[in-house]
JSON list of C-alpha atoms in Angstrom, two decimals:
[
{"chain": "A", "resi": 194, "resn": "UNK", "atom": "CA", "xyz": [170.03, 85.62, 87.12]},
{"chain": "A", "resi": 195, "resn": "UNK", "atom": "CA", "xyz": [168.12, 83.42, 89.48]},
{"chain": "A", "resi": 196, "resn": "UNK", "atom": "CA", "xyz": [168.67, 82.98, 92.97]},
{"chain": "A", "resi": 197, "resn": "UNK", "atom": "CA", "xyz": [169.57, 80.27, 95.06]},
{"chain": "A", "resi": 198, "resn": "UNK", "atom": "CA", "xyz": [166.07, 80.40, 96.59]},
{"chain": "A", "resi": 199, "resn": "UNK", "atom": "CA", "xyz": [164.41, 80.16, 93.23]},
{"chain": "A", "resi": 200, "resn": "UNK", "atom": "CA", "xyz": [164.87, 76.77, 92.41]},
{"chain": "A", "resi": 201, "resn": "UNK", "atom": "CA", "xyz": [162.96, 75.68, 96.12]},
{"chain": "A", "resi": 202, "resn": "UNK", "atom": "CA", "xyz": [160.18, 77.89, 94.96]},
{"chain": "A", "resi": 203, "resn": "UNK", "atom": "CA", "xyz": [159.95, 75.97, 91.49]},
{"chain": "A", "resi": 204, "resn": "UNK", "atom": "CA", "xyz": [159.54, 72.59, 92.84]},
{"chain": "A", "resi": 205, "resn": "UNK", "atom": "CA", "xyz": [157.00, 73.53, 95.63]},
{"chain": "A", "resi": 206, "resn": "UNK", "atom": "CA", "xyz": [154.63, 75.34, 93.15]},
{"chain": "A", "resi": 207, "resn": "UNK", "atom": "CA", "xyz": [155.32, 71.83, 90.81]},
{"chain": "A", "resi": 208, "resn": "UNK", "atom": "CA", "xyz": [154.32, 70.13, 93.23]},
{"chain": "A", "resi": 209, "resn": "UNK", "atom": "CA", "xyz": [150.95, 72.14, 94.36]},
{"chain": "A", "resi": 210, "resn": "UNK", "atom": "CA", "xyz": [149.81, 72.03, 90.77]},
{"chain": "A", "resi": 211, "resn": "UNK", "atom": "CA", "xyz": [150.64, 67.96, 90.55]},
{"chain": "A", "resi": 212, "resn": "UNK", "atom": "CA", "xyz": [148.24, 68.35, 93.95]},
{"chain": "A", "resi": 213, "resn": "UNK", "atom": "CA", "xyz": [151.01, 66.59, 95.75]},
{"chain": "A", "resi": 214, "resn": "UNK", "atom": "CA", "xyz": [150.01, 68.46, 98.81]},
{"chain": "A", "resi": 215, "resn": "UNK", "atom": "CA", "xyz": [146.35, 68.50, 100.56]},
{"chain": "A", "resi": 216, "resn": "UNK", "atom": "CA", "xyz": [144.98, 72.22, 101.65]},
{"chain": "A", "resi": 217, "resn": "UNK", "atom": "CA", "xyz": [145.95, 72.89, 104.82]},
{"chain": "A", "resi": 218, "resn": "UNK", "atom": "CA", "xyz": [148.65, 69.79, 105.09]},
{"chain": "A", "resi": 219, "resn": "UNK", "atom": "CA", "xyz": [152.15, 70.63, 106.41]},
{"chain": "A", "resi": 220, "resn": "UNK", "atom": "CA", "xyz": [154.87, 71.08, 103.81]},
{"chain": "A", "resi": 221, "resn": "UNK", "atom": "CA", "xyz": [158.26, 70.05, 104.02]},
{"chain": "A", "resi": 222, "resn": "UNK", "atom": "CA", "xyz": [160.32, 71.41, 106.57]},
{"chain": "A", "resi": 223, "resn": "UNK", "atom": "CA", "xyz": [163.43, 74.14, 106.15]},
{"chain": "A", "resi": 224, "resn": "UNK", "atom": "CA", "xyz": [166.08, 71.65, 107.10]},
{"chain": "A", "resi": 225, "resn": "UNK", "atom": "CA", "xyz": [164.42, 68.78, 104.93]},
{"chain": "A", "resi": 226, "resn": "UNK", "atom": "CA", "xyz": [164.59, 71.52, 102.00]},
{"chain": "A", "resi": 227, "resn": "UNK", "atom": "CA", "xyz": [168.02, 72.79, 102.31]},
{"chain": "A", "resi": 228, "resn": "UNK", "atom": "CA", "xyz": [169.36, 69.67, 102.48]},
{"chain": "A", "resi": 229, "resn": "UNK", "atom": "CA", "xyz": [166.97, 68.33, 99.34]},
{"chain": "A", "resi": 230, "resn": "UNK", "atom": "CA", "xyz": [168.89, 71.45, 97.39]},
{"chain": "A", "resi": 231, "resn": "UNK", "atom": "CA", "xyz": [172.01, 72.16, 99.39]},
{"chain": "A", "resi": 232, "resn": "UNK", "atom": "CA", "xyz": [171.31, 75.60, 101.26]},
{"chain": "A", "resi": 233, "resn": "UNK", "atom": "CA", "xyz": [170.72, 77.36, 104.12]},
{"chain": "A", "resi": 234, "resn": "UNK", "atom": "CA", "xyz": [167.75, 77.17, 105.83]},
{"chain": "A", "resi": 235, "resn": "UNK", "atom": "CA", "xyz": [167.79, 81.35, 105.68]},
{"chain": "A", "resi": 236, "resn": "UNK", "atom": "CA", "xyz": [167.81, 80.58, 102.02]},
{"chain": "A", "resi": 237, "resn": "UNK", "atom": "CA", "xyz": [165.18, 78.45, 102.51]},
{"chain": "A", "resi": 238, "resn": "UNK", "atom": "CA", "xyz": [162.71, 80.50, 104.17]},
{"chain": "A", "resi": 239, "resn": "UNK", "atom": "CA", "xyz": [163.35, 83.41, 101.59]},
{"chain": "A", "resi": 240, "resn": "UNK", "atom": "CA", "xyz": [161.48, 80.92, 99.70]},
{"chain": "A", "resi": 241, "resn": "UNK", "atom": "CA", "xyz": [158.78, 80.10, 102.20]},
{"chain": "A", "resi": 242, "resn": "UNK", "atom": "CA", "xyz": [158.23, 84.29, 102.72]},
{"chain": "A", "resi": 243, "resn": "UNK", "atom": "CA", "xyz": [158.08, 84.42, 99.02]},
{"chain": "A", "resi": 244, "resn": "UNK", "atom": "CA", "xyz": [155.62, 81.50, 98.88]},
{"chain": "A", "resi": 245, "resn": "UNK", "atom": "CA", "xyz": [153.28, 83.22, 101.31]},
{"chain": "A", "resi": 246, "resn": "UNK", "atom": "CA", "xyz": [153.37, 86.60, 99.35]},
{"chain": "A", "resi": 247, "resn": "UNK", "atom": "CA", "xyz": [151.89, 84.81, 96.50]},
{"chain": "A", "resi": 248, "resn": "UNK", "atom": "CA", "xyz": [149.06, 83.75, 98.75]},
{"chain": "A", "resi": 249, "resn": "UNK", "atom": "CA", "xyz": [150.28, 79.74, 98.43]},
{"chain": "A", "resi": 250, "resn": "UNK", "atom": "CA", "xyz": [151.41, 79.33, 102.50]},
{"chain": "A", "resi": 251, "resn": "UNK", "atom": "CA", "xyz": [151.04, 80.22, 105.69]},
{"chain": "A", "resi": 252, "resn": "UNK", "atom": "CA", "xyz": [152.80, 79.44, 108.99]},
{"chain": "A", "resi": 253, "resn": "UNK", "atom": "CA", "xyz": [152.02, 78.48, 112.32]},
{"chain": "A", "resi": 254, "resn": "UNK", "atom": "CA", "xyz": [154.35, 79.41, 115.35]},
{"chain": "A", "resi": 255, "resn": "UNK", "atom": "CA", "xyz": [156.48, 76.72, 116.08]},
{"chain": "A", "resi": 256, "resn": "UNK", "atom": "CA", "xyz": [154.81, 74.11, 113.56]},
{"chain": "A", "resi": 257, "resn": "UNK", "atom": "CA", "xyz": [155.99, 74.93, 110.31]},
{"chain": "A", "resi": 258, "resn": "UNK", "atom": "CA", "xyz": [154.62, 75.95, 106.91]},
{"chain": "A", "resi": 259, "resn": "UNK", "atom": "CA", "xyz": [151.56, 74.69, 105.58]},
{"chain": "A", "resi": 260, "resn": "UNK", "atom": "CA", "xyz": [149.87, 74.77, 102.12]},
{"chain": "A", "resi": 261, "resn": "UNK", "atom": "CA", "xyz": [146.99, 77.37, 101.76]},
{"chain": "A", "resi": 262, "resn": "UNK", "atom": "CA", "xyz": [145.78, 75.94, 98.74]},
{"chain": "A", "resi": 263, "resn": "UNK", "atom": "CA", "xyz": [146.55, 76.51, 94.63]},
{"chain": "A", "resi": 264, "resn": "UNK", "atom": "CA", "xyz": [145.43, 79.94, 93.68]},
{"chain": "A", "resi": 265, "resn": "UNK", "atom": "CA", "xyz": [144.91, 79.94, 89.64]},
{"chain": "A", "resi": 266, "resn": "UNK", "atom": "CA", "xyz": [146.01, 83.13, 87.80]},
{"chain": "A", "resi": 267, "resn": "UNK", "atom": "CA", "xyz": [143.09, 84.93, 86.58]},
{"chain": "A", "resi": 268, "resn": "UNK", "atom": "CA", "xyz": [143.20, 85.79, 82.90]},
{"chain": "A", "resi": 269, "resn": "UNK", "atom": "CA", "xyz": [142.95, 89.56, 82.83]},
{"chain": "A", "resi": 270, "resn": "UNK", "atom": "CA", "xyz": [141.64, 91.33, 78.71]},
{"chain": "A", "resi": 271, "resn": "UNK", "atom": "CA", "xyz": [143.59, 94.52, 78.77]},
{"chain": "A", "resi": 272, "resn": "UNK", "atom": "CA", "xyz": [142.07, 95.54, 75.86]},
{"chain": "A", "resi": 273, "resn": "UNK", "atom": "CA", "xyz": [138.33, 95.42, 76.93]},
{"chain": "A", "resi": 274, "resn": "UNK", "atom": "CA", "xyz": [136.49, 98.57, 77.90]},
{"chain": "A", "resi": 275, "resn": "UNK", "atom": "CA", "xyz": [134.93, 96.60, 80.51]},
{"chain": "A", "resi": 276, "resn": "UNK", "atom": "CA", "xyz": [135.41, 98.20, 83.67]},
{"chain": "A", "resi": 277, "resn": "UNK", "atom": "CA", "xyz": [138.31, 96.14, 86.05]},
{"chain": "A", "resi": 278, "resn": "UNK", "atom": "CA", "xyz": [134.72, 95.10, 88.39]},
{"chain": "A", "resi": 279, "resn": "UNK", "atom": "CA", "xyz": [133.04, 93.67, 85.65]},
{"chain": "A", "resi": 280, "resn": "UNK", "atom": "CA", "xyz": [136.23, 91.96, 84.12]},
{"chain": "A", "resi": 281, "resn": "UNK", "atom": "CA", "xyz": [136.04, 90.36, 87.32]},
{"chain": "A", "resi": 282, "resn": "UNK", "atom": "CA", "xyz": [132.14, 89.70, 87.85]},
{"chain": "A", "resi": 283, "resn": "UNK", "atom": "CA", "xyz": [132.76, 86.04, 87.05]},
{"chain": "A", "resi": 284, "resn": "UNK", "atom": "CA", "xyz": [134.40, 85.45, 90.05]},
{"chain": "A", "resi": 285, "resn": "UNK", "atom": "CA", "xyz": [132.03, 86.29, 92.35]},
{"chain": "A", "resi": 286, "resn": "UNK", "atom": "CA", "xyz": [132.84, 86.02, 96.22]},
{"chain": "A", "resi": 287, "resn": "UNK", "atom": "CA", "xyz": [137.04, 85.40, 95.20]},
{"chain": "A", "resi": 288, "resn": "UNK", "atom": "CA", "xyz": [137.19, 89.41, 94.27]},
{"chain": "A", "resi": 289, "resn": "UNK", "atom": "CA", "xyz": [136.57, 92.25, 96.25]},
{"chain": "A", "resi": 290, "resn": "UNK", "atom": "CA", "xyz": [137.37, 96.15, 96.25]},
{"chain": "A", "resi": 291, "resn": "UNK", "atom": "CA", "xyz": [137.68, 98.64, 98.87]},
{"chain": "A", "resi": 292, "resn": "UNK", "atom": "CA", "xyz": [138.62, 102.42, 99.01]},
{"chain": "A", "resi": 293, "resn": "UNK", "atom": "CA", "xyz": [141.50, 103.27, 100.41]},
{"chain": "A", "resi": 294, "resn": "UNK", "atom": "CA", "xyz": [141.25, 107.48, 100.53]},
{"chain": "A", "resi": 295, "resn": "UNK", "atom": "CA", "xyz": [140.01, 110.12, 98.57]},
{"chain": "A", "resi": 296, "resn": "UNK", "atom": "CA", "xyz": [141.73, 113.12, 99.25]},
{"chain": "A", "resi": 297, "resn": "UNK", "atom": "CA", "xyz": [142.74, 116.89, 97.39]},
{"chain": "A", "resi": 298, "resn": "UNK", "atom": "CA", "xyz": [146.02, 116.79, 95.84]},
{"chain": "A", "resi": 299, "resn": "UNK", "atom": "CA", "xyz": [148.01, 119.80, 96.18]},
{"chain": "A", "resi": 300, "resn": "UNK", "atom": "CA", "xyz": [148.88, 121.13, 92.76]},
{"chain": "A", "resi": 301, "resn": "UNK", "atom": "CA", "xyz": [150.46, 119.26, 90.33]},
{"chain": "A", "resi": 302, "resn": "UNK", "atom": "CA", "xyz": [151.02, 120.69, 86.79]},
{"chain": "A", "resi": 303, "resn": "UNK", "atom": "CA", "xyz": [150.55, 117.80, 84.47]},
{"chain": "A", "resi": 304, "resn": "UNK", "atom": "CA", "xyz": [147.73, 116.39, 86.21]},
{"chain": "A", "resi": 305, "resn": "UNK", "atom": "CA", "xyz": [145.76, 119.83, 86.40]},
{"chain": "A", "resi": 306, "resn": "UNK", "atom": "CA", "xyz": [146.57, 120.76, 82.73]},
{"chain": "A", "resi": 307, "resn": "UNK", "atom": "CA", "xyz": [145.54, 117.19, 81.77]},
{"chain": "A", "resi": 308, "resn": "UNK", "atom": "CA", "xyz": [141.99, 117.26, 83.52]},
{"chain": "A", "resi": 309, "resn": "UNK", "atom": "CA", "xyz": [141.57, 121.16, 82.39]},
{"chain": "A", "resi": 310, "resn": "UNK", "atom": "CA", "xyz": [141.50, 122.77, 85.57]},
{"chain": "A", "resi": 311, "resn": "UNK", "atom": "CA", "xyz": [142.46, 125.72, 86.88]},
{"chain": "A", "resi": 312, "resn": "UNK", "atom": "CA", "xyz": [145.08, 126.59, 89.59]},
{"chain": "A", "resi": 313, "resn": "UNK", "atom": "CA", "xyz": [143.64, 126.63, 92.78]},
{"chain": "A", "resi": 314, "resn": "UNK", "atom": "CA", "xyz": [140.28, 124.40, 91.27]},
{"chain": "A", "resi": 315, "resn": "UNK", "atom": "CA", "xyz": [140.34, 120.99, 93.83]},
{"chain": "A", "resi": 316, "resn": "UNK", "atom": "CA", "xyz": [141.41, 117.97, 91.96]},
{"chain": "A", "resi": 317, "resn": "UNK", "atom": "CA", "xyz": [140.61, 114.48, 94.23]},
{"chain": "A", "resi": 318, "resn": "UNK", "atom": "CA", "xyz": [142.88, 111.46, 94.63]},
{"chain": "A", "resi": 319, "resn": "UNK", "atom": "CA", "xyz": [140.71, 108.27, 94.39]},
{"chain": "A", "resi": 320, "resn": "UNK", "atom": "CA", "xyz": [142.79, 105.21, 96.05]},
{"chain": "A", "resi": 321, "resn": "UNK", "atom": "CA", "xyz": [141.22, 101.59, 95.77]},
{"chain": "A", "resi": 322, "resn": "UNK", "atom": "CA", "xyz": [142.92, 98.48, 96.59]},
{"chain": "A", "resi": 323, "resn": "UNK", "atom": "CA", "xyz": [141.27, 95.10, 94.78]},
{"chain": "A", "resi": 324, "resn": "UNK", "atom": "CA", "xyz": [141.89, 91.78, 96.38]},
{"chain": "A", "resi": 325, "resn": "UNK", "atom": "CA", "xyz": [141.53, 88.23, 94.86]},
{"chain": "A", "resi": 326, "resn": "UNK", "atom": "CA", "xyz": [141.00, 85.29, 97.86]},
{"chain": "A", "resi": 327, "resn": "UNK", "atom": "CA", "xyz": [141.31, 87.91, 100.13]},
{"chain": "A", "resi": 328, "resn": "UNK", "atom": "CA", "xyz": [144.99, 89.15, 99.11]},
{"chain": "A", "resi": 329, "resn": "UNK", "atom": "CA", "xyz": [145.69, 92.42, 97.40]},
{"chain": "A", "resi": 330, "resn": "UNK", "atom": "CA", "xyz": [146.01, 91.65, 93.57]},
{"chain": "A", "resi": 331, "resn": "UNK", "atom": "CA", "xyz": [145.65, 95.21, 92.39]},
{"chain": "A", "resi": 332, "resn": "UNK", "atom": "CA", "xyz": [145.61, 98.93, 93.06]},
{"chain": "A", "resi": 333, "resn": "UNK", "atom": "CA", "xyz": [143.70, 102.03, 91.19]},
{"chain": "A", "resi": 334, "resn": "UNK", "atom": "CA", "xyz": [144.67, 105.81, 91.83]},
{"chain": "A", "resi": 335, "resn": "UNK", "atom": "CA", "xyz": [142.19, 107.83, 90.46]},
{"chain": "A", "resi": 336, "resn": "UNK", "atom": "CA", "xyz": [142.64, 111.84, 89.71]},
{"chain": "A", "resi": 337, "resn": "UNK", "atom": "CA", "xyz": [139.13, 113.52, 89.27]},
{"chain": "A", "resi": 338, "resn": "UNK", "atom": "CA", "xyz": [137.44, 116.88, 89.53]},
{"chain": "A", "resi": 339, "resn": "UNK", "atom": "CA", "xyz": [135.90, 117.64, 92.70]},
{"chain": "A", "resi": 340, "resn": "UNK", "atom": "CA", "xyz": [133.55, 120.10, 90.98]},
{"chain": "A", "resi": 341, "resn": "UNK", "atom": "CA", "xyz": [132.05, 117.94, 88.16]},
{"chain": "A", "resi": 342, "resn": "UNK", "atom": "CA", "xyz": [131.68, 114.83, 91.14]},
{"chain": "A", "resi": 343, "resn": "UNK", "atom": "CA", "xyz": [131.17, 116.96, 94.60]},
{"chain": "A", "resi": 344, "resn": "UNK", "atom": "CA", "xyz": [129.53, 114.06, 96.27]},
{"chain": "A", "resi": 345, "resn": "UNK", "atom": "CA", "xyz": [131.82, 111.33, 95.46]},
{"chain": "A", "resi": 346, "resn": "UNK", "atom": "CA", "xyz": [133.48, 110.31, 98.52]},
{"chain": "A", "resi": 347, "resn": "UNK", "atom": "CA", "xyz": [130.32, 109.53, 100.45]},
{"chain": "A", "resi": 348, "resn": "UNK", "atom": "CA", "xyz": [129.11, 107.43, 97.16]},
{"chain": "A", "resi": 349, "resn": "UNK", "atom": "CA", "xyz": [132.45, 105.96, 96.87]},
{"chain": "A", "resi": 350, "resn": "UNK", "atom": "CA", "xyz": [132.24, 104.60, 100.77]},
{"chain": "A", "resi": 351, "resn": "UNK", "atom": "CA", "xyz": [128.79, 102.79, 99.81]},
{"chain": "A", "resi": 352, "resn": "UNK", "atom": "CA", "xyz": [129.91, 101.40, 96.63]},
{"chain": "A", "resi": 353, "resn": "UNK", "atom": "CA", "xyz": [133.25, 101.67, 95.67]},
{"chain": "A", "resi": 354, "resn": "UNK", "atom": "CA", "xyz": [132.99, 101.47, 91.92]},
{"chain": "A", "resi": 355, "resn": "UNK", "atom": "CA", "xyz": [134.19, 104.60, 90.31]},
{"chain": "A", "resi": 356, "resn": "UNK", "atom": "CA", "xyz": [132.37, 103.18, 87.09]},
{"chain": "A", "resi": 357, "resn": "UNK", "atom": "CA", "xyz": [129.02, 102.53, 88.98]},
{"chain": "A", "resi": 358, "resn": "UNK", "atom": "CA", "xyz": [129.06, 106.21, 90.25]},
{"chain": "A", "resi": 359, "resn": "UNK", "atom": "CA", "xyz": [129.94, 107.71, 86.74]},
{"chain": "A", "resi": 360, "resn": "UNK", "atom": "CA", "xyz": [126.34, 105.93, 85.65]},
{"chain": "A", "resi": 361, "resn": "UNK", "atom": "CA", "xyz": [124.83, 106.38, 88.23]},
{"chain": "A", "resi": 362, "resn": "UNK", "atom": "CA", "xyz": [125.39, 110.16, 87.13]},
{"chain": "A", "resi": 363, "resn": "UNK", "atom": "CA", "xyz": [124.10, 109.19, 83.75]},
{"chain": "A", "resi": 364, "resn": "UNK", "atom": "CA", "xyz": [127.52, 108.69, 82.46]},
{"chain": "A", "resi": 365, "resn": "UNK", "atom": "CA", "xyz": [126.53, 105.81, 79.75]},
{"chain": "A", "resi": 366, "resn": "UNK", "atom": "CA", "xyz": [129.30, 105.40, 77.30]},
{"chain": "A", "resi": 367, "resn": "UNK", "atom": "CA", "xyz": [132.88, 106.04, 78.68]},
{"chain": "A", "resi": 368, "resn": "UNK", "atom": "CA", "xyz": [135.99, 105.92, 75.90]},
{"chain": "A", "resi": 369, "resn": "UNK", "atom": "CA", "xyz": [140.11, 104.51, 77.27]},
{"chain": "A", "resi": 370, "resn": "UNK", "atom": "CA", "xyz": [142.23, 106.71, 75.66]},
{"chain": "A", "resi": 371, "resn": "UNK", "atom": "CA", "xyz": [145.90, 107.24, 75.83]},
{"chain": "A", "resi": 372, "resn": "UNK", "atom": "CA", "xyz": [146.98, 104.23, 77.22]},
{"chain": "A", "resi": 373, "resn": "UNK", "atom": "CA", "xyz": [150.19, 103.01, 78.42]},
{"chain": "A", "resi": 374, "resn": "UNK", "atom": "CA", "xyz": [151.69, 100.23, 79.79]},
{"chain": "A", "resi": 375, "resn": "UNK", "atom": "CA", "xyz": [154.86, 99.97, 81.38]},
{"chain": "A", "resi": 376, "resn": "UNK", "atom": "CA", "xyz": [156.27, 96.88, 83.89]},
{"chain": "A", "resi": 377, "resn": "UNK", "atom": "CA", "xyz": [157.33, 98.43, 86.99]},
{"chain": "A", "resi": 378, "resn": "UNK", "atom": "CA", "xyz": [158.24, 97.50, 90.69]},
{"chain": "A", "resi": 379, "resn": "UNK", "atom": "CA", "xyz": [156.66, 98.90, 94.21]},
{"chain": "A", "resi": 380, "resn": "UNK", "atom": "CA", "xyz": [157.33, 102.57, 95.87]},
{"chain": "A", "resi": 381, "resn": "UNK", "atom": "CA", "xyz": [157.08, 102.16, 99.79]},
{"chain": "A", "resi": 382, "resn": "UNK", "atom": "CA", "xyz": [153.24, 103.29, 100.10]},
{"chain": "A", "resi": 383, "resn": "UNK", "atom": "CA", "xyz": [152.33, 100.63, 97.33]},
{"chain": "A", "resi": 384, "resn": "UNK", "atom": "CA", "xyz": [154.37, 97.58, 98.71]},
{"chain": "A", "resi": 385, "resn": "UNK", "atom": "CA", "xyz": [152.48, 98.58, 102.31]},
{"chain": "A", "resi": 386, "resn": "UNK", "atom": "CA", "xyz": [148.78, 98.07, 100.52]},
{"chain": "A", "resi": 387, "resn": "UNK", "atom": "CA", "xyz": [149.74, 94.97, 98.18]},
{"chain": "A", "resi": 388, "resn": "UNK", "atom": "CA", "xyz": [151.08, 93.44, 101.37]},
{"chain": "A", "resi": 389, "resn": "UNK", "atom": "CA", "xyz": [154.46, 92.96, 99.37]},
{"chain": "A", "resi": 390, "resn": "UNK", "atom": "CA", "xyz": [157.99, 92.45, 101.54]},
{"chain": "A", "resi": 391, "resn": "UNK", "atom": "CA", "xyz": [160.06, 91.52, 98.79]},
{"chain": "A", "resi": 392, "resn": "UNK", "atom": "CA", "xyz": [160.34, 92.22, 94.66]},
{"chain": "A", "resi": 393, "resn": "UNK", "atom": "CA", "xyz": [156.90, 91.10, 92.86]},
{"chain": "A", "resi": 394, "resn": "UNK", "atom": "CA", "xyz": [157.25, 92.15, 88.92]},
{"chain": "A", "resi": 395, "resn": "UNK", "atom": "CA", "xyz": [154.10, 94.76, 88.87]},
{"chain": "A", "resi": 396, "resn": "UNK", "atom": "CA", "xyz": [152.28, 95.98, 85.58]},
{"chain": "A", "resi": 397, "resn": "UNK", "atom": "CA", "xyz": [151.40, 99.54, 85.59]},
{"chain": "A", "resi": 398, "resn": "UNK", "atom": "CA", "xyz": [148.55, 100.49, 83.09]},
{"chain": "A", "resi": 399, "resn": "UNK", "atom": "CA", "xyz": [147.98, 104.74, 82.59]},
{"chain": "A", "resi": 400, "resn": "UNK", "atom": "CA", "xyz": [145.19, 106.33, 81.06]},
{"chain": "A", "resi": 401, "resn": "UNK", "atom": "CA", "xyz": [142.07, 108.60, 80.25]},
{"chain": "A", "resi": 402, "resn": "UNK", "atom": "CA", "xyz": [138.65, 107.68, 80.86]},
{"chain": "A", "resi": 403, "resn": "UNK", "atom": "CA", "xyz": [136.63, 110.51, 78.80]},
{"chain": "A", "resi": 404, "resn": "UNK", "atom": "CA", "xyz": [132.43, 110.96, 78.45]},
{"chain": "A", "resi": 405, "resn": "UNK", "atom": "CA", "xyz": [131.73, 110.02, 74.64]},
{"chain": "A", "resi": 406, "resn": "UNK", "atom": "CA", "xyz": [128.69, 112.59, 74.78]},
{"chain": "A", "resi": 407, "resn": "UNK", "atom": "CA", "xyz": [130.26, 115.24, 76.47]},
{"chain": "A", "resi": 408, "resn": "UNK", "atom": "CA", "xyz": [133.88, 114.58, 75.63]},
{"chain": "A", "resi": 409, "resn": "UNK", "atom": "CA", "xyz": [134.88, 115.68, 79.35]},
{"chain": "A", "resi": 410, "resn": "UNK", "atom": "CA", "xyz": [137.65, 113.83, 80.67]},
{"chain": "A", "resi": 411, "resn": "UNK", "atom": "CA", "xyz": [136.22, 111.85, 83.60]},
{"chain": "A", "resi": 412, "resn": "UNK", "atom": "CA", "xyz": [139.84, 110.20, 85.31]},
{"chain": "A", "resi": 413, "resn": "UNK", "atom": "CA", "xyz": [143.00, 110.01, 84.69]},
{"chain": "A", "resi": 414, "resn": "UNK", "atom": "CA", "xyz": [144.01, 106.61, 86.00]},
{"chain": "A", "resi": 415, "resn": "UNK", "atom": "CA", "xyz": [146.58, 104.59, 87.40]},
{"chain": "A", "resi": 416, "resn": "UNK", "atom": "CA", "xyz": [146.43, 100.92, 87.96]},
{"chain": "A", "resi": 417, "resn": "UNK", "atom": "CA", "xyz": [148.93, 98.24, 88.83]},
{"chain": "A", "resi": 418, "resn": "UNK", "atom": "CA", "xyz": [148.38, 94.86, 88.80]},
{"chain": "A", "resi": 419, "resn": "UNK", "atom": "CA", "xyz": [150.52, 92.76, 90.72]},
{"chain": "A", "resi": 420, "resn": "UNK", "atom": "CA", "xyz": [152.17, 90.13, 88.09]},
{"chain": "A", "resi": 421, "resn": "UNK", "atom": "CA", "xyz": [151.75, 86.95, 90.45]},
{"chain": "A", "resi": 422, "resn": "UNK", "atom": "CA", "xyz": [148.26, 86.87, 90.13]},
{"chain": "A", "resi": 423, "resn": "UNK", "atom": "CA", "xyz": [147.14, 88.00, 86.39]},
{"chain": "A", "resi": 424, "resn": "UNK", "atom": "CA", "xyz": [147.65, 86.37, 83.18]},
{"chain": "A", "resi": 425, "resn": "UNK", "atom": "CA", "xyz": [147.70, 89.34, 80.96]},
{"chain": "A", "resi": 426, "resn": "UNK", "atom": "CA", "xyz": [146.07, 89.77, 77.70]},
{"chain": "A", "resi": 427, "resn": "UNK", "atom": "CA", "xyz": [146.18, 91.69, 75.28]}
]
């Protein structure tokens, strides 16, 4: 069921596509709107604060909302073993990636068994948060052996590519198995890092990352793409 809100949020992003509005111009005030479509003006700015979690405003003090510029969707090949930083190569200075932590999880049962490890063996938590125009688009958790990698956090804080590291280690030819994808929404931690106040429809992609020569598992990974900013494909 769609909110009352919805409908404001549909015409403004209409309109920023037509190219109605100018970067940076001021857009139609809160009273002007909930007149326009008979509402509130707290109804009104739901839609604004949704607006400018989708990257498309941003306010000034006093002045009133202004337009931030259209942000495309970037097309996103699910299937592809591309790594997620070369999917996004193309883009060059619109994507960036930094890490987050990577820290020893306490013991967890299905990720231990799953990697082959031993109770007691260290198993590392690799977070990563990737941005698109400077707003967080996407996060990867990572779950890794400490003892095949022990020097991975201080590579990780020079470059933090998980895939650069594993060939940097020689690591050549990496195989995605077991995948799954389910749609989800934001825990607490999550909606913190994507910058998220409200409900943003999230896709949430699991797998294994394994060394074709070796036929080690190298990751088990989790990574959730925020829905307002990919156009999935399969």
């Amino acid at each position: 069921m769609m909110t009352s809100w919805e409908p404001v949020v549909d015409y403004l992003l209409e309109n920023m596509q037509k190219q109605t509005y100018k970067k940076d111009e001021r857009l139609p005030s809160e009273h002007e709107l909930a007149q326009r479509f008979e509402l509130t003006r707290i109804e009104v700015r739901k839609a604004y604060d949704r607006l400018k979690e989708m990257g498309y405003v941003y306010s000034r003090q006093g002045k009133g909302n202004y337009y931030a510029g259209y942000l495309e969707k970037v097309e996103l090949v699910l299937s592809s073993t591309d790594s997620f930083s070369m999917k996004m190569s193309p883009l060059a200075g619109r994507f960036s990636t930094r890490l987050l932590s990577c820290e020893r999880i306490a013991w967890h049962k299905d990720i231990h068994e799953r990697l082959a490890v031993a109770q007691g063996e260290p198993v590392l938590c690799v977070k990563r948060l990737r941005y698109l125009d400077h707003m967080p688009a996407a996060m990867h958790i990572s779950y890794v052996r400490e003892k095949s990698f022990p020097n991975i956090r201080e590579c990780l804080q020079k470059n933090p590519s998980l895939y650069a590291y594993f060939q940097g280690r020689g690591i050549q030819d990496i195989a995605a198995e077991d995948t799954q994808l389910t749609i989800s929404t934001l825990n607490t931690e999550e909606r913190l890092y994507m910058k998220v106040s409200g409900i943003v429809p999230c896709l949430m992609l699991k797998g294994v990352s394994r060394d074709c020569k070796t036929k080690e598992i190298l990751e088990l990974s989790t990574i959730i793409y925020r829905g307002d900013k990919f156009i999935f494909r399969l």
